[in-house]
Short mmCIF file of C-alpha atoms in Angstrom, two decimals:
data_model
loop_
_atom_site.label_atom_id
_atom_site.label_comp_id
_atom_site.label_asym_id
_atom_site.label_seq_id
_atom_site.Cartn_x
_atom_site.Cartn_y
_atom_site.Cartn_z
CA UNK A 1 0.00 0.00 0.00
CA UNK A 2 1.08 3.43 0.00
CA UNK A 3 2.72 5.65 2.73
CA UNK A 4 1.42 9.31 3.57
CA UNK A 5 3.87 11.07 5.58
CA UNK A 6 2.89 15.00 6.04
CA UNK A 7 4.64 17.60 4.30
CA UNK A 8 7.83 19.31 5.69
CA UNK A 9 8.45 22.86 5.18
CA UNK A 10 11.63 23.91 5.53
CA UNK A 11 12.48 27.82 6.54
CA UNK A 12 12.25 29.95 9.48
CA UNK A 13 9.26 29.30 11.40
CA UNK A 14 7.60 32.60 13.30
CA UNK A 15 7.74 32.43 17.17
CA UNK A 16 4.22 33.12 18.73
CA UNK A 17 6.00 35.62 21.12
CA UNK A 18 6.09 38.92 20.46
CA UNK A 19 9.50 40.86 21.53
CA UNK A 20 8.77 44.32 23.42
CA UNK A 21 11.09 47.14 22.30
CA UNK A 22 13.61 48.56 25.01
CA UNK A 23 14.34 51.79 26.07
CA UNK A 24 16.37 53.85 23.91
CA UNK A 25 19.03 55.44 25.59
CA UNK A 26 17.66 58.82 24.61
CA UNK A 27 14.49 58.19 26.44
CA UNK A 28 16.67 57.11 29.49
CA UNK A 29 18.54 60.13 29.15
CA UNK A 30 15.18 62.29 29.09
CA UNK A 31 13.51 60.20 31.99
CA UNK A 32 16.24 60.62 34.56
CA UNK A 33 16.44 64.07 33.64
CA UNK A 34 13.11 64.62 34.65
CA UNK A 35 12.91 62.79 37.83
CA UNK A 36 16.16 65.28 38.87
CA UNK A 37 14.99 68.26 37.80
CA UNK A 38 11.81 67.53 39.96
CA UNK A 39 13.76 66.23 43.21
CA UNK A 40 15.71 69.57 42.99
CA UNK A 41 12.46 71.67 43.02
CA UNK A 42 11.11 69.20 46.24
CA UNK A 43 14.37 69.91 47.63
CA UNK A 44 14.28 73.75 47.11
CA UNK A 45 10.72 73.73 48.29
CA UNK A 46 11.27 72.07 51.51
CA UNK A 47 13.98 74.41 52.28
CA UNK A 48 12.14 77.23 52.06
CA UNK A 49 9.55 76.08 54.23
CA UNK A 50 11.62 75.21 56.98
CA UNK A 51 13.24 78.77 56.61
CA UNK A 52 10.41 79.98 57.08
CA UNK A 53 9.30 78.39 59.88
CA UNK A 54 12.30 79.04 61.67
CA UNK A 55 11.85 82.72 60.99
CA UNK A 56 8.08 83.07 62.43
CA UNK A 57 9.48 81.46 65.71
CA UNK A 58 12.04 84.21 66.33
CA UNK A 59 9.45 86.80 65.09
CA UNK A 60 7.14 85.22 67.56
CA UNK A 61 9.44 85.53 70.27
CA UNK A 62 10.57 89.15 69.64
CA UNK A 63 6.68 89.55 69.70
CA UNK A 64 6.50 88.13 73.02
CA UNK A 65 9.33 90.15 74.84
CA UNK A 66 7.59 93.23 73.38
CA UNK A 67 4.23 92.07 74.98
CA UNK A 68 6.10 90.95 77.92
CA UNK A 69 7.49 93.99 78.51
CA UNK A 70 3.90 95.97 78.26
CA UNK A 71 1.84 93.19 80.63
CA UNK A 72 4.98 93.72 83.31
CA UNK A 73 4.47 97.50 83.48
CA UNK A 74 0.57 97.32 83.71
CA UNK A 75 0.88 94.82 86.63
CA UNK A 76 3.11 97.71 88.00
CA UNK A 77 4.50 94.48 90.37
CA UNK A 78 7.35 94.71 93.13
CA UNK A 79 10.70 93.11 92.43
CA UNK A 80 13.26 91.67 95.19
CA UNK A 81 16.61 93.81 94.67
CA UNK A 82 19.25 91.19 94.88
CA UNK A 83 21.60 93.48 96.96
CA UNK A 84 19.73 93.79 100.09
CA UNK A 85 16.72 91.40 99.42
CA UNK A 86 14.24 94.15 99.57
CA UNK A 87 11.59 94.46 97.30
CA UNK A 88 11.10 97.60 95.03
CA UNK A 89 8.55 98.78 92.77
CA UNK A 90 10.13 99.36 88.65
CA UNK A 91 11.10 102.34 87.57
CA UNK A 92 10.51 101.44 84.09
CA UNK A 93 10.91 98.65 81.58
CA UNK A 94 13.59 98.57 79.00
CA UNK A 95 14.16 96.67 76.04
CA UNK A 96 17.28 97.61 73.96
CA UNK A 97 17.01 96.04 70.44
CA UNK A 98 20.51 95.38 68.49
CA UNK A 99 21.31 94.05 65.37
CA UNK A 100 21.58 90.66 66.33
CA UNK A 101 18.84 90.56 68.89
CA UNK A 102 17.62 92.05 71.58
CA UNK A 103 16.98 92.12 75.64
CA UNK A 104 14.43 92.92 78.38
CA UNK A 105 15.46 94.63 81.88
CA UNK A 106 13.63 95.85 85.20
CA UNK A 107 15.34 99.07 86.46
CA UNK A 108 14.37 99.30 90.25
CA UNK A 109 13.03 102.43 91.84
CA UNK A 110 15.56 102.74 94.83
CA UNK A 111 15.98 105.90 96.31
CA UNK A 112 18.92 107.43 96.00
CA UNK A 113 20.53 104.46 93.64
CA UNK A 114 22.17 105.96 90.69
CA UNK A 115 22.29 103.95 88.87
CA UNK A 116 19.09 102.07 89.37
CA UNK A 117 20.06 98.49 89.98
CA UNK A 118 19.17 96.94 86.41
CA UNK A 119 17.66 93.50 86.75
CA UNK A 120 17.95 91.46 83.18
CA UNK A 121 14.90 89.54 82.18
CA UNK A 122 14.88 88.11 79.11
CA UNK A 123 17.67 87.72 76.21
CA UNK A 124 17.08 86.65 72.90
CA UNK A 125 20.15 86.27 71.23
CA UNK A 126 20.28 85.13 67.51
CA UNK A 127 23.90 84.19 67.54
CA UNK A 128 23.45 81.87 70.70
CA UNK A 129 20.20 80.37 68.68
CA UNK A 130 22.27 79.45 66.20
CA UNK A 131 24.11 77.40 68.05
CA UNK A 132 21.07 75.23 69.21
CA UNK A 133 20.68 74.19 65.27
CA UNK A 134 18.47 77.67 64.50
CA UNK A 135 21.44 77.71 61.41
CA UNK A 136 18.57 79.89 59.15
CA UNK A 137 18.12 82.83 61.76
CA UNK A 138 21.69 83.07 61.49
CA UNK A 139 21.39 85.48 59.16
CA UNK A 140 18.43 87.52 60.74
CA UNK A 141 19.41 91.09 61.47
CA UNK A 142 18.03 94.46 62.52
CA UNK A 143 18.16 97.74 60.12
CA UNK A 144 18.66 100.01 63.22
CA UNK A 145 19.35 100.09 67.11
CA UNK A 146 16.34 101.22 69.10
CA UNK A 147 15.46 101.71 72.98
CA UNK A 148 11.92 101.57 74.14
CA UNK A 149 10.96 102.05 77.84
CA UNK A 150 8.02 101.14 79.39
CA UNK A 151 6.31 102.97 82.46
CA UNK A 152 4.42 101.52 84.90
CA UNK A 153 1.84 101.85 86.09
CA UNK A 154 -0.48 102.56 83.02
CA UNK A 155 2.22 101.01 80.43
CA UNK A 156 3.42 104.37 78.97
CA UNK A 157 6.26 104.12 76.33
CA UNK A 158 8.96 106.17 75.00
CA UNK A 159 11.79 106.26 72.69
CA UNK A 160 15.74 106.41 73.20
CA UNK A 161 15.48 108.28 76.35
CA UNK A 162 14.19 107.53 79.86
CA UNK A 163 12.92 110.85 80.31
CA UNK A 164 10.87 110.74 77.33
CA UNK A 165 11.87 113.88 75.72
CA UNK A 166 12.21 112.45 72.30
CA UNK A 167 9.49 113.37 69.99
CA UNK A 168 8.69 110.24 68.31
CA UNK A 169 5.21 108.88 68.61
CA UNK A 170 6.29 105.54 66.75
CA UNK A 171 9.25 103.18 65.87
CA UNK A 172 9.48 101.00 62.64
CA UNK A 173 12.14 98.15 62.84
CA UNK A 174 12.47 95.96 60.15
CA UNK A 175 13.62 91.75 60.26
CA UNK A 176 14.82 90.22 57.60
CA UNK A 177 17.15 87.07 56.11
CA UNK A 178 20.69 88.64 54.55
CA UNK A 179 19.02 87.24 51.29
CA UNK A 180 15.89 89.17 52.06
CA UNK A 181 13.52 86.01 51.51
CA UNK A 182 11.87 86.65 54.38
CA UNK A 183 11.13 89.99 56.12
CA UNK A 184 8.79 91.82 58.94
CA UNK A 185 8.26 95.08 59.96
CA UNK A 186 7.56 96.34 63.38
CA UNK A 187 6.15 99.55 64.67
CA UNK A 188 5.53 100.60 68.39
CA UNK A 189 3.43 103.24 69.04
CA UNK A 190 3.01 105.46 72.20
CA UNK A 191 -0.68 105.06 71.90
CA UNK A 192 -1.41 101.77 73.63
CA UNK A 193 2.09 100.45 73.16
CA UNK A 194 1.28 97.09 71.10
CA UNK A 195 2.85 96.13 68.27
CA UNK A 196 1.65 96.06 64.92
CA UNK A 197 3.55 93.64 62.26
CA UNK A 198 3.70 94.15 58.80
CA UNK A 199 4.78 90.90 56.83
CA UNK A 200 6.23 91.43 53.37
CA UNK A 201 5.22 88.64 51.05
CA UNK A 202 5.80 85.39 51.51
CA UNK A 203 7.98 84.04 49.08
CA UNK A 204 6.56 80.21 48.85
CA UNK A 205 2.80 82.15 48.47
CA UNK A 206 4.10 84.78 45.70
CA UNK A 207 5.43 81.56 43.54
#
C-alpha cells in the first residue's frame, strides 16, 4: 500500500512571542532628567519652608518680649533687689534692640541708687540660637538700634530716652534674612504700646 507522511516545510518558522522594544538610551537620558529636575524643586521647596518656619518662631518671640514687657508694666508688680533682698517697685521697663537681637530689663526704683540696679529679664540672642541648630536665623538682622521704655503703672512708652523727651510717637524696625527672603516690619506706638507687624510677602505664596 502506500505511505502518507505530512509535508515538511523547511524555513524559518515565526515564534508566537512577540519581543517588546527597550528603552532607547535617549528616552533614558530624558527620563532621569526629569525625575532630577523635579527632586531639585522638592528639595528647594522644603527648604524654604523650613526657613520659614524658623523665621516666624524668632518673630514670635521678639513679639512676646515686646508684649512681655507691656503686661509687666501694667501689673506695676514689686521686684526683690538682689543686693539687700528688699523688694522695690520698677522704675521702668527697657528693652534695647541690636542688630543681632535684643533684651528685656527691670530698672528698680531705689531711692537714692544711681544707677538704678538693672535687673535682666529676658535675652534673645540670635547668635546663641544658632548654636542650638536655629542655622537659618543666622542670618536675621536688625536695620537700626532702638530703645523703648516702658512705664508703669499705666504702660506708657517712649523712645531712646528715659525721660521721654524724644518726639517720636512711633518706631518702625524691620527683620529680615541677609538674602531678604523673608522679612517683617515692626512699629511701636506710644498710643497703647502694642505692636503692629507688617509681613512682606511670603515668598513660597508669591510663587
Amino acid at each position: 500500500g502506500y505511505t502518507i507522511r505530512p509535508a515538511v516545510t523547511y524555513g524559518h518558522m515565526k515564534s508566537a512571542r512577540h519581543t517588546k522594544p527597550a528603552f532607547t538610551l535617549i528616552e533614558v537620558i530624558v527620563v532621569t532628567s526629569m525625575v532630577a529636575i523635579l527632586s531639585m524643586g522638592f528639595a528647594l521647596n522644603i527648604d524654604k519652608i523650613r526657613k520659614r518656619g524658623n523665621f516666624h518662631a524668632v518673630q514670635n518671640e521678639i513679639v512676646g518680649v515686646l508684649q512681655n514687657a507691656r503686661s509687666l508694666s501694667l501689673s506695676n508688680q514689686l521686684r526683690t533687689n538682689e543686693g539687700d533682698g528688699i523688694d522695690y517697685p520698677v522704675k521702668y521697663y527697657r528693652i534695647m534692640i541690636k542688630e543681632n537681637g535684643l533684651g528685656l530689663d527691670a530698672y528698680l526704683d531705689m531711692p537714692g541708687a544711681d544707677p538704678l540696679p538693672q535687673e535682666n529679664l529676658t535675652l534673645v540672642d540670635f547668635d546663641s540660637m544658632t548654636e542650638e541648630d536655629f542655622s537659618i536665623i543666622d542670618n536675621m538682622v536688625a536695620d537700626r538700634n532702638l530703645l523703648v521704655f516702658y512705664f508703669p503703672p499705666y504702660g506708657e512708652i517712649c523712645f531712646n530716652n528715659k525721660d521721654c523727651s524724644s518726639a517720636s510717637i512711633e518706631k518702625t524696625f524691620r527683620f529680615h534674612t541677609d538674602d531678604d527672603e523673608f522679612a517683617t516690619e515692626m512699629t511701636l506706638s506710644i498710643h497703647g504700646g502694642t505692636v503692629e507687624i507688617n509681613e512682606e510677602p511670603d515668598p513660597l505664596e508669591v510663587e
